[in-house]
Amino acid sequence: MAVNGGKLDEAARAAWLYYVAGNTQDQIAAKLGVSRQSAQRLVSLAVSEGLVKVHIDYPIAHCLDLSKALRETYSLSFCEVVPTDPGSTSTTLGVAQATAAEIENWLGRPEPLIMGIGTGRTLRAAVEHLSTMECPQHRIVSLTGNIAPDGSAAYYNVIFTMADKVKARFFPMPLPVIASSEKERETLHAQPMIRPTLELAAKADVTFIGIGELDDEAPLYVDGFITREELQALRRAGAVTEIIGWTFDPQGRLVEGITNERVASAPIPSRETSLVIASAMGKKKLPGIRIALEGKLINGLVTDEATAEALLTPSLR
Amino acid sequence: MAVNGGKLDEAARAAWLYYVAGNTQDQIAAKLGVSRQSAQRLVSLAVSEGLVKVHIDYPIAHCLDLSKALRETYSLSFCEVVPTDPGSTSTTLGVAQATAAEIENWLGRPEPLIMGIGTGRTLRAAVEHLSTMECPQHRIVSLTGNIAPDGSAAYYNVIFTMADKVKARFFPMPLPVIASSEKERETLHAQPMIRPTLELAAKADVTFIGIGELDDEAPLYVDGFITREELQALRRAGAVTEIIGWTFDPQGRLVEGITNERVASAPIPSRETSLVIASAMGKKKLPGIRIALEGKLINGLVTDEATAEALLTPSLR
DNA sequence: CCATAGCATTAGCATTTGCTCAATCGCTCA
DNA sequence: TGAGCGATTGAGCAAATGCTAATGCTATGG
């Protein structure tokens, strides 16, 4: 720890000299008394450890236009559109950083608030971009269970990662994502540990969620929360997208009779009382985002240019 | 404007692809349909226009230690210590960025506040690092006059530059820094345009100031607010440092009888009601910073490692 | 005390970046 | 219409950076 900390300390210093003071790596090497290669390693360590935060502080007109159009079309209270990298296959690039910035923005406020946190790859990537902050005045509540099918803490439940970065009061949900029966869900939800957390989730001032697909790589299936048979049954019943465990049909209605009766997650907080921000981009998520928007499940969105344009093009379904 | 804006737009996009998406300049060139050199130019334009904000998000132990020691030694409410670049001759490097971040931090708060702004090279450099922000709830008041001796707006009065970046309610002070006589100052201060501004300054919640030397490059003299003779008289009378026009002796007392009776600035806001943050670094400013600290003129400080260490070494006077 | 595994460091090279200078483009004004 | 001039572009090269493979070093266990 001390050694590792000292290393990161040096890395941070090297990165500072490089990025802020504008030294070359040769100069840094001389100043820190190490070889040029070591200086390079320190800088690259700082980058890979996420110590170096870069952001482009300029409102790109096209992104602003798209954001405004989306806000108006879907009556959103919040919408952020980041540039698209035409060559990238990443499904989080840019959106993760922007979501992290928005989370930081909320957590930076002095007045106490309740933040709901969903799950998924995108949200996880966002949380990894968070700075360390101290904000004991806020309460952060997980909307989904965090027990993986094998009994371990679910990897894509991001609240534990978030707790490493942010000092606030955390309320994880010690539940599976999907209970084995409707009755089990009732029992679990009635537990004294769970009920206050559910009540807190309902009172969230701001909520960040991801949007899941229900194709063959559906996160619910890949992470083992549902079986292949259940996935197929959901699709046959018309389910197209998933948000914090709940599955929806193209009209934004909960699909009944398969898994939704057993989902142990909190309901998505009400748009009336909470700002519900979805973070998602990419072609595969398009139907899901559209459902969330048209079904009025969300009132905030972080996405990229390409997805924003597709959302504004009349649906071809 | 439209052309320039379009250019910056492209530059921002190129910089985004470079720094956030991690493309090489060749890839960017291909994606934007320009030559490699043009892509390079766009990225470098974005950097030079200050569109690219880099910050190192890691608390370097040595800086934290110094900051803590300074807070305790001088009972400061706020202290930030940035790394020192041993080779640099800059007197603002790092401190400017850190001060900008702190200003942004205050301006980002939703509850309305009054911010006092002093003058000087360091503060100017800080303001140039500010992001554009919208915060109409805040009021920002200049503590010094902004009329240069030639009648133009004084360059190092930073409030106008700040107004370009930040949308808030600004209260500049249409006065010279130093009036021609005590009587003139009284007259000016009694003006209906001035009095409310002075009252606002006295109520500042947070105040950012620089610290000026009184050597041969004294800003007051270089900028033409005082004559060489006045500078020499001030020095003979024991004046060592200057803050928003006021000159102080080593005991932190106002030097009487030379210029202080004619200084048209607002008084430094009270430490009882305002957080008064000085930003300064470098050997030349050391005596000034020490006076400000020991004379309890300030209760916040942004400086660099080398200066912090010197401040913690018992004075050799 | 020695052997060895694992990690850090170095050297050398390929890639990427930034700079300079000459050429070209486009605009203004006679 | 064309000359003049500033701005923009591209080519080539030098500097800076990042990667890989080989070497050296340290700690641990026999």
XYZ file of C-alpha atoms (C1' of nucleotides) in Angstrom:
694
model
C 0.000 0.000 0.000
C 2.681 2.439 1.025
C 4.851 1.258 -1.841
C 1.990 1.239 -4.288
C 0.789 4.576 -3.000
C 4.279 5.978 -3.376
C 4.356 4.676 -6.911
C 1.070 6.299 -7.795
C 2.303 9.436 -6.129
C 5.288 9.504 -8.445
C 3.058 8.657 -11.373
C 0.739 11.522 -10.516
C 3.670 13.869 -10.246
C 5.080 12.710 -13.584
C 1.683 13.087 -15.206
C 1.348 16.560 -13.709
C 4.708 17.612 -15.073
C 3.766 16.155 -18.436
C 0.198 17.305 -18.920
C -0.056 20.422 -16.795
C 3.475 21.801 -16.840
C 4.095 20.661 -20.415
C 7.459 19.001 -19.857
C 8.790 16.332 -22.184
C 9.421 12.923 -20.734
C 13.162 13.584 -20.904
C 12.782 16.644 -18.706
C 10.571 14.739 -16.293
C 13.138 11.965 -16.116
C 15.842 14.477 -15.247
C 13.672 16.202 -12.628
C 12.559 13.005 -10.940
C 15.988 11.414 -11.263
C 14.858 8.378 -13.244
C 15.468 7.147 -16.770
C 13.449 8.414 -19.704
C 11.723 5.065 -20.022
C 10.728 5.044 -16.394
C 9.277 8.498 -16.761
C 7.302 7.260 -19.736
C 6.113 4.325 -17.675
C 5.021 6.580 -14.856
C 3.036 8.787 -17.190
C 1.413 5.829 -18.858
C 0.675 4.282 -15.465
C -1.046 7.476 -14.400
C -3.143 7.373 -17.560
C -4.064 3.723 -17.206
C -4.903 4.143 -13.520
C -7.297 6.885 -14.499
C -5.430 9.601 -12.635
C -5.438 11.808 -15.708
C -8.796 13.351 -16.513
C -9.155 15.044 -19.877
C -12.267 16.789 -20.947
C -13.067 18.942 -23.907
C -14.655 22.118 -22.690
C -16.423 23.266 -25.814
C -20.016 22.848 -26.835
C -19.937 21.269 -30.297
C -22.814 22.805 -32.222
C -24.053 19.575 -33.742
C -24.178 17.843 -30.383
C -26.045 20.764 -28.845
C -28.560 20.754 -31.671
C -29.208 17.054 -31.257
C -29.518 17.424 -27.528
C -32.026 20.232 -27.921
C -34.024 18.280 -30.506
C -34.159 15.237 -28.261
C -35.221 17.313 -25.293
C -38.070 18.776 -27.274
C -39.169 15.633 -29.074
C -39.350 13.526 -25.939
C -39.922 16.307 -23.377
C -36.759 15.491 -21.468
C -35.497 17.630 -18.609
C -31.916 16.665 -19.319
C -30.085 15.490 -22.404
C -26.415 15.285 -23.189
C -25.047 14.251 -26.575
C -21.341 13.421 -26.936
C -19.440 13.066 -30.213
C -19.336 9.724 -31.993
C -16.065 8.104 -32.967
C -16.955 6.621 -36.356
C -14.362 3.873 -36.082
C -14.946 2.742 -32.546
C -16.878 -0.350 -31.572
C -17.080 0.683 -27.940
C -20.559 0.969 -26.516
C -19.541 3.303 -23.735
C -16.924 5.671 -25.216
C -17.817 9.226 -24.331
C -21.137 8.359 -22.756
C -19.317 6.906 -19.763
C -17.284 10.064 -19.237
C -20.274 12.329 -19.681
C -22.355 10.262 -17.283
C -19.535 10.350 -14.752
C -19.366 14.125 -15.074
C -23.109 14.395 -14.484
C -22.938 12.108 -11.452
C -20.089 14.232 -10.071
C -22.089 17.325 -10.742
C -24.941 16.045 -8.579
C -22.676 14.719 -5.868
C -20.837 18.036 -5.729
C -23.920 19.806 -4.423
C -23.878 20.683 -0.780
C -27.566 20.014 -0.082
C -28.251 16.357 0.760
C -29.828 14.257 -1.940
C -30.791 10.690 -2.695
C -29.281 9.145 -5.812
C -30.583 5.927 -7.300
C -28.137 3.745 -9.206
C -29.062 1.035 -11.683
C -26.783 -1.505 -13.244
C -25.077 -2.494 -16.465
C -21.911 -2.156 -18.505
C -22.430 1.479 -19.385
C -23.030 2.569 -15.827
C -20.072 0.541 -14.673
C -17.829 2.256 -17.192
C -19.193 5.604 -16.025
C -18.470 4.865 -12.391
C -14.883 3.940 -13.255
C -14.417 7.483 -14.505
C -15.564 9.052 -11.249
C -13.132 11.064 -9.182
C -12.734 10.341 -5.538
C -15.027 12.636 -3.587
C -16.225 13.173 -0.055
C -19.937 13.742 0.193
C -21.330 12.237 3.380
C -24.442 14.374 3.015
C -25.780 12.255 0.157
C -27.405 8.841 0.147
C -26.836 6.505 -2.766
C -29.171 3.599 -3.179
C -28.937 0.589 -5.460
C -32.108 -0.116 -7.394
C -31.281 -3.740 -8.061
C -30.184 -6.702 -6.015
C -26.480 -7.256 -5.873
C -26.288 -10.997 -5.343
C -25.091 -12.893 -8.390
C -26.606 -16.300 -9.133
C -23.521 -17.955 -7.646
C -23.978 -16.042 -4.405
C -21.110 -13.591 -4.957
C -21.559 -9.868 -5.331
C -22.711 -9.195 -8.868
C -19.976 -7.643 -10.946
C -22.156 -5.307 -12.935
C -23.875 -4.028 -9.877
C -21.824 -0.894 -9.733
C -22.622 0.388 -6.296
C -19.619 -1.258 -4.634
C -17.214 0.169 -7.183
C -18.831 3.514 -6.633
C -18.343 3.190 -2.901
C -14.587 2.870 -3.476
C -14.504 6.257 -5.121
C -17.140 8.243 -3.337
C -17.528 8.648 0.385
C -21.274 8.808 0.919
C -23.912 6.719 2.656
C -24.552 3.666 0.498
C -27.594 1.450 0.482
C -26.948 -1.713 -1.487
C -29.699 -4.275 -1.868
C -28.704 -7.664 -0.503
C -31.034 -9.542 -2.822
C -30.811 -11.553 -5.993
C -31.823 -9.636 -9.109
C -34.635 -12.084 -9.810
C -36.153 -14.158 -7.052
C -37.072 -17.770 -7.590
C -40.782 -17.152 -7.070
C -43.236 -14.333 -6.595
C -43.681 -15.415 -3.020
C -39.967 -15.364 -2.341
C -39.833 -11.818 -3.651
C -42.570 -10.770 -1.256
C -40.729 -12.383 1.639
C -37.459 -10.761 0.716
C -39.020 -7.343 0.241
C -40.659 -7.546 3.617
C -37.321 -7.987 5.363
C -36.374 -5.209 7.787
C -33.088 -4.685 5.929
C -34.764 -4.315 2.567
C -37.879 -2.293 3.124
C -36.182 0.998 4.075
C -33.905 0.669 1.058
C -36.892 0.242 -1.235
C -38.536 3.259 0.345
C -35.361 5.268 -0.157
C -35.215 4.225 -3.814
C -38.730 5.530 -4.323
C -37.635 8.913 -3.014
C -34.534 9.287 -5.233
C -33.940 12.841 -6.400
C -31.893 11.661 -9.347
C -31.472 8.201 -10.815
C -28.918 6.812 -13.239
C -29.785 3.696 -15.200
C -28.526 1.673 -18.135
C -30.598 0.079 -20.857
C -30.222 -3.603 -21.593
C -30.886 -5.522 -24.789
C -32.706 -8.850 -24.925
C -30.813 -10.331 -27.846
C -28.502 -13.313 -27.501
C -26.043 -11.238 -25.485
C -28.723 -9.913 -23.144
C -26.939 -8.944 -19.930
C -29.623 -10.636 -17.849
C -28.877 -13.896 -19.621
C -25.095 -13.522 -19.982
C -24.753 -12.758 -16.286
C -26.862 -15.778 -15.469
C -29.872 -14.053 -13.930
C -32.248 -15.750 -16.346
C -31.987 -18.992 -18.292
C -31.901 -19.277 -22.057
C -35.461 -20.611 -21.908
C -36.648 -17.605 -19.941
C -34.917 -15.277 -22.392
C -36.668 -16.978 -25.287
C -39.988 -16.888 -23.475
C -39.548 -13.182 -22.806
C -38.848 -12.542 -26.470
C -41.836 -14.589 -27.561
C -43.951 -12.545 -25.170
C -42.747 -9.396 -26.928
C -40.072 -8.173 -24.520
C -37.488 -6.025 -26.251
C -35.582 -4.214 -23.557
C -34.631 -4.402 -19.925
C -34.057 -1.749 -17.298
C -32.763 -2.698 -13.833
C -34.157 -6.188 -14.310
C -37.621 -5.220 -15.526
C -38.455 -6.221 -19.098
C -40.604 -4.107 -21.399
C -42.461 -4.559 -24.652
C -42.319 -2.052 -27.530
C -45.137 -0.035 -25.954
C -43.145 0.429 -22.772
C -45.355 -1.936 -20.795
C -44.009 -4.521 -18.367
C -44.196 -7.976 -19.931
C -46.291 -10.144 -17.654
C -46.124 -13.754 -16.689
C -42.475 -14.637 -17.194
C -39.932 -12.914 -14.974
C -41.334 -9.510 -14.025
C -43.388 -10.987 -11.212
C -40.158 -12.212 -9.657
C -37.878 -9.220 -10.259
C -36.605 -8.116 -6.875
C -35.458 -4.661 -8.040
C -37.041 -1.455 -6.862
C -39.444 0.045 -9.389
C -37.934 2.706 -11.637
C -38.384 5.907 -9.594
C -41.225 8.107 -10.727
C -40.467 10.711 -13.354
C -42.681 13.029 -11.345
C -40.334 13.169 -8.387
C -36.980 12.018 -9.757
C -34.787 12.896 -12.688
C -34.330 9.498 -14.295
C -31.276 9.589 -16.553
C -30.505 6.725 -18.909
C -27.015 6.316 -20.354
C -26.822 4.308 -23.544
C -25.498 4.416 -27.055
C -25.136 2.189 -30.068
C -27.326 0.529 -32.652
C -28.152 -2.467 -30.504
C -29.609 -0.289 -27.791
C -31.645 1.854 -30.128
C -34.966 0.009 -29.728
C -34.535 -0.021 -25.982
C -33.777 3.680 -25.780
C -36.727 4.448 -28.018
C -39.057 2.456 -25.781
C -37.729 4.178 -22.676
C -38.264 7.574 -24.304
C -41.645 6.924 -25.882
C -42.907 4.977 -22.901
C -41.947 7.930 -20.673
C -39.853 5.688 -18.476
C -37.064 8.292 -18.335
C -36.724 12.044 -18.454
C -32.987 12.314 -18.980
C -30.605 10.802 -21.515
C -26.886 10.628 -22.166
C -26.059 9.301 -25.606
C -23.845 9.904 -28.616
C -24.357 11.697 -31.900
C -25.006 8.641 -34.030
C -27.595 7.265 -31.623
C -29.176 10.681 -31.187
C -29.567 11.036 -34.944
C -31.114 7.608 -35.208
C -33.530 8.449 -32.387
C -34.641 11.555 -34.243
C -35.182 9.676 -37.499
C -38.759 8.389 -37.650
C -38.796 4.786 -36.579
C -38.706 2.234 -39.395
C -40.361 -0.513 -37.466
C -17.848 34.228 -36.095
C -19.691 31.425 -37.818
C -16.501 30.465 -39.623
C -14.399 30.730 -36.521
C -17.018 28.883 -34.529
C -17.069 26.130 -37.122
C -13.320 25.901 -36.922
C -13.342 25.592 -33.156
C -16.098 23.056 -33.507
C -13.867 20.934 -35.693
C -10.960 21.517 -33.352
C -13.036 20.383 -30.394
C -14.109 17.296 -32.297
C -10.534 16.491 -33.286
C -9.373 17.004 -29.718
C -12.184 14.794 -28.481
C -11.217 12.007 -30.870
C -7.600 12.424 -29.823
C -7.805 12.758 -26.056
C -11.044 11.026 -25.161
C -11.388 8.394 -27.875
C -7.642 7.806 -28.080
C -7.281 8.004 -31.856
C -3.992 8.833 -33.516
C -3.865 11.956 -35.623
C -3.807 9.794 -38.742
C -7.086 8.191 -37.769
C -8.604 11.538 -36.957
C -7.500 12.869 -40.326
C -9.194 9.958 -42.062
C -12.388 10.346 -40.028
C -12.674 14.075 -40.517
C -11.547 13.872 -44.138
C -8.560 16.170 -43.786
C -4.819 15.688 -44.026
C -2.747 14.440 -41.126
C -1.208 17.868 -40.721
C -4.568 19.546 -40.575
C -5.673 17.121 -37.926
C -2.545 17.922 -35.960
C -3.280 21.599 -36.380
C -6.832 21.171 -35.158
C -5.714 19.319 -32.066
C -3.066 21.879 -31.306
C -5.559 24.692 -31.899
C -7.914 23.111 -29.418
C -5.114 22.930 -26.890
C -3.969 26.496 -27.436
C -7.525 27.815 -27.292
C -7.891 26.165 -23.916
C -10.622 23.794 -25.049
C -8.747 20.841 -23.589
C -8.795 20.660 -19.820
C -6.456 18.172 -18.202
C -6.345 17.615 -14.527
C -4.580 15.076 -12.395
C -7.081 13.531 -10.074
C -4.799 12.194 -7.401
C -3.862 13.647 -4.046
C -0.065 13.695 -3.966
C 0.921 12.896 -0.403
C 3.600 15.565 -0.122
C 1.254 18.285 -1.343
C -1.441 17.159 1.076
C 1.028 17.193 3.954
C 2.156 20.698 3.126
C -1.404 21.862 2.758
C -2.322 20.403 6.127
C 0.737 21.928 7.792
C -0.042 25.351 6.339
C -3.657 25.122 7.433
C -2.571 24.352 10.968
C 0.304 26.797 11.206
C -1.677 29.767 9.964
C -5.184 28.595 10.945
C -6.428 28.661 7.391
C -9.853 27.383 6.403
C -8.664 26.459 2.947
C -5.286 25.571 1.506
C -4.328 23.935 -1.751
C -0.758 23.015 -2.651
C 0.077 22.048 -6.234
C 3.293 20.366 -7.389
C 6.285 22.491 -8.316
C 7.997 22.152 -11.656
C 11.651 22.557 -10.657
C 12.644 23.861 -14.066
C 9.881 26.327 -14.701
C 10.188 30.061 -14.272
C 6.452 30.582 -14.485
C 4.860 32.301 -11.518
C 1.416 30.916 -12.199
C 1.908 27.330 -13.390
C -0.390 25.034 -11.495
C -1.624 27.696 -9.120
C -3.659 29.239 -11.923
C -5.346 25.936 -12.750
C -6.003 25.122 -9.105
C -7.441 28.582 -8.462
C -9.648 28.244 -11.525
C -10.901 24.898 -10.255
C -11.726 26.432 -6.888
C -13.537 29.356 -8.494
C -15.539 26.907 -10.605
C -16.293 24.891 -7.536
C -17.870 27.917 -5.844
C -19.678 29.059 -8.955
C -21.084 25.576 -9.466
C -23.146 25.842 -6.299
C -26.832 26.391 -6.784
C -27.358 28.722 -3.809
C -26.639 32.370 -4.685
C -23.392 33.808 -3.429
C -21.278 36.927 -3.680
C -17.742 36.474 -4.965
C -15.106 39.181 -4.629
C -12.373 39.310 -7.237
C -9.041 41.088 -6.865
C -6.483 41.686 -9.526
C -3.050 40.650 -10.761
C -1.203 38.331 -13.095
C -1.907 35.204 -11.132
C -5.622 35.809 -10.929
C -5.711 36.705 -14.591
C -4.010 33.426 -15.476
C -6.522 31.621 -13.282
C -9.490 33.246 -14.960
C -8.159 32.220 -18.366
C -8.451 28.623 -17.268
C -12.119 28.934 -16.328
C -14.722 26.989 -18.249
C -17.710 28.756 -19.641
C -20.535 28.464 -17.155
C -24.031 29.762 -16.580
C -24.668 30.921 -13.063
C -27.017 33.888 -12.990
C -27.717 33.252 -9.319
C -24.302 34.558 -8.277
C -22.951 38.083 -8.021
C -19.311 38.758 -8.773
C -17.850 42.025 -7.606
C -14.516 43.616 -8.425
C -12.616 44.832 -5.393
C -10.467 47.283 -7.302
C -11.056 50.036 -9.777
C -10.796 49.030 -13.381
C -9.740 52.269 -15.028
C -6.116 52.239 -16.180
C -4.116 55.475 -15.893
C -4.665 56.106 -19.604
C -8.422 55.844 -19.133
C -8.805 52.426 -20.764
C -10.023 49.365 -18.910
C -7.117 48.001 -16.910
C -5.748 44.823 -18.424
C -4.996 43.080 -15.191
C -8.373 43.817 -13.782
C -9.691 40.404 -14.532
C -13.385 40.876 -14.076
C -14.076 41.617 -17.737
C -12.237 38.514 -18.877
C -14.192 36.587 -16.322
C -17.443 37.989 -17.658
C -16.613 36.501 -21.075
C -16.481 33.034 -19.585
C -19.052 33.102 -16.840
C -22.626 34.255 -17.105
C -23.351 35.856 -13.771
C -24.206 39.326 -12.478
C -21.016 41.355 -12.554
C -20.234 44.472 -10.575
C -17.090 46.141 -11.888
C -15.833 49.289 -10.231
C -15.631 52.215 -12.625
C -12.843 53.923 -10.697
C -9.114 54.374 -10.974
C -7.111 52.064 -8.713
C -5.604 55.009 -6.879
C -7.336 58.377 -6.819
C -5.376 61.615 -7.175
C -6.268 62.779 -3.681
C -7.973 61.623 -0.536
C -10.806 63.996 -1.252
C -11.277 62.643 -4.755
C -11.538 59.163 -3.347
C -14.278 60.252 -0.950
C -16.155 61.890 -3.786
C -15.854 58.861 -6.009
C -16.890 56.478 -3.285
C -19.963 58.520 -2.538
C -21.234 58.161 -6.092
C -24.510 56.296 -6.452
C -22.892 53.854 -8.890
C -20.081 53.011 -6.517
C -21.553 52.812 -3.082
C -23.702 49.698 -3.659
C -20.719 47.949 -5.230
C -18.575 48.709 -2.175
C -21.330 47.422 0.065
C -21.560 44.273 -2.001
C -17.800 43.770 -1.743
C -18.028 43.936 2.021
C -20.564 41.117 1.973
C -18.572 38.746 -0.253
C -18.942 35.097 0.723
C -15.671 34.175 -0.954
C -12.899 36.380 -2.272
C -10.004 35.615 -4.594
C -6.975 37.870 -4.521
C -3.421 38.005 -5.776
C -0.375 39.203 -3.895
C 1.834 41.898 -5.425
C 5.505 42.622 -4.851
C 6.916 46.085 -4.369
C 10.275 45.498 -6.023
C 11.286 47.157 -9.277
C 8.703 45.139 -11.177
C 5.910 45.988 -8.744
C 2.665 45.588 -10.676
C 1.347 48.863 -9.265
C 4.337 50.645 -10.762
C 4.685 48.637 -13.986
C 1.020 49.180 -14.783
C 1.406 52.889 -14.125
C -0.832 53.237 -11.092
C 1.962 54.750 -9.030
C 5.091 56.665 -10.020
C 8.634 55.514 -9.430
C 8.894 58.147 -6.704
C 5.812 56.838 -4.957
C 7.171 53.309 -5.197
C 10.422 54.404 -3.606
C 8.591 56.358 -0.918
C 6.476 53.290 -0.147
C 9.556 51.162 0.196
C 11.271 53.723 2.434
C 8.163 53.749 4.593
C 8.535 49.986 5.005
C 5.957 48.734 2.513
C 6.757 45.240 1.291
C 3.644 43.904 -0.345
C 0.454 44.980 -2.027
C -3.005 43.459 -2.145
C -5.718 44.946 -4.366
C -3.909 48.299 -4.265
C -3.341 48.451 -0.515
C 0.282 48.366 0.620
C 1.407 46.654 3.807
C 4.490 46.647 6.019
C 6.060 43.443 7.365
C 3.685 43.493 10.346
C 0.698 43.427 8.036
C -0.250 47.040 8.786
C -1.326 49.496 6.130
C 1.518 51.913 5.365
C 0.234 55.395 6.041
C 0.869 58.697 4.386
C 1.843 57.758 0.844
C -0.777 56.068 -1.319
C -3.101 54.124 0.982
C -5.159 57.226 1.750
C -5.930 57.474 -1.956
C -6.492 53.812 -2.822
C -9.980 53.566 -4.276
C -10.303 49.798 -3.841
C -12.757 48.186 -1.491
C -11.177 47.033 1.758
C -10.167 43.365 1.813
C -13.370 41.615 2.928
C -13.377 40.535 6.540
C -12.024 37.105 7.347
C -14.900 36.797 9.775
C -17.533 36.769 7.079
C -15.671 35.849 3.897
C -13.277 33.153 2.839
C -10.388 35.234 1.512
C -8.237 33.085 -0.757
C -4.878 34.328 -2.000
C -3.239 32.697 -5.015
C 0.503 33.169 -5.258
C 3.734 31.252 -5.682
C 7.417 31.896 -6.201
C 10.321 33.242 -4.261
C 9.561 36.879 -5.036
C 6.136 36.631 -3.483
C 7.294 34.830 -0.377
C 7.543 37.905 1.902
C 4.164 39.091 0.706
C 2.494 35.751 1.307
C 4.082 35.539 4.737
C 2.749 38.960 5.680
C -0.715 38.084 4.428
C -0.657 34.877 6.478
C 0.890 36.262 9.655
C -1.070 39.480 9.498
C -4.279 37.402 9.211
C -5.261 39.204 6.050
C -6.330 35.941 4.421
C -7.758 32.604 5.486
C -7.233 30.636 2.299
C -4.192 30.018 0.115
C -3.364 28.388 -3.198
C 0.356 27.929 -3.709
C 2.950 25.423 -4.878
C 5.169 22.953 -3.075
C 8.345 25.009 -3.130
C 6.604 28.094 -1.783
C 4.720 26.045 0.796
C 7.973 24.569 2.056
C 9.559 27.980 2.299
C 6.546 29.290 4.204
C 6.894 26.481 6.714
C 10.603 27.094 7.215
C 11.087 29.562 10.067
C 11.590 33.014 8.614
C 15.216 34.084 8.261
C 14.500 37.782 8.522
C 24.845 -19.652 0.624
C 22.827 -20.449 -3.840
C 19.122 -21.030 -7.212
C 15.208 -19.248 -9.217
C 10.907 -16.995 -10.025
C 9.004 -12.735 -10.682
C 9.375 -8.110 -11.408
C 11.592 -3.821 -12.701
C 14.825 -1.544 -15.724
C 17.292 -0.648 -19.925
C 18.420 -0.443 -24.821
C 16.997 -0.123 -29.307
C 13.665 0.511 -32.677
C 9.073 1.672 -34.879
C 5.504 4.841 -34.631
C 3.573 9.143 -33.732
C 3.815 13.948 -33.266
C 5.235 18.769 -34.036
C 7.708 22.077 -36.555
C 9.527 24.645 -40.643
C 9.367 26.142 -45.121
C 7.695 26.494 -49.559
C 3.623 26.319 -52.416
C -1.110 27.187 -53.158
C -5.557 29.080 -52.399
C -8.786 32.646 -51.993
C -9.932 37.180 -51.162
C -9.553 42.255 -51.788
C -8.786 46.195 -54.217
C -7.069 48.789 -58.076
C -9.254 41.123 -64.854
C -5.218 40.532 -62.451
C -1.743 41.824 -58.881
C -0.907 41.611 -54.093
C -1.314 39.744 -49.664
C -2.641 37.042 -45.892
C -4.224 32.625 -44.658
C -4.137 27.796 -45.310
C -2.117 23.550 -46.890
C 1.191 19.816 -47.614
C 5.899 17.683 -47.652
C 9.677 16.461 -45.253
C 12.290 16.064 -41.302
C 13.601 16.175 -36.359
C 11.977 15.303 -31.908
C 9.252 12.834 -28.810
C 6.843 8.823 -27.553
C 5.623 3.952 -26.904
C 6.603 -0.807 -27.502
C 9.304 -5.157 -27.259
C 12.727 -8.052 -26.061
C 16.628 -8.751 -23.363
C 18.973 -7.943 -19.138
C 19.526 -7.181 -14.295
C 17.908 -7.201 -9.591
C 15.502 -8.667 -5.379
C 13.212 -11.575 -2.457
C 12.164 -16.195 -1.135
C 12.810 -20.880 -0.300
C 15.744 -24.727 -0.265
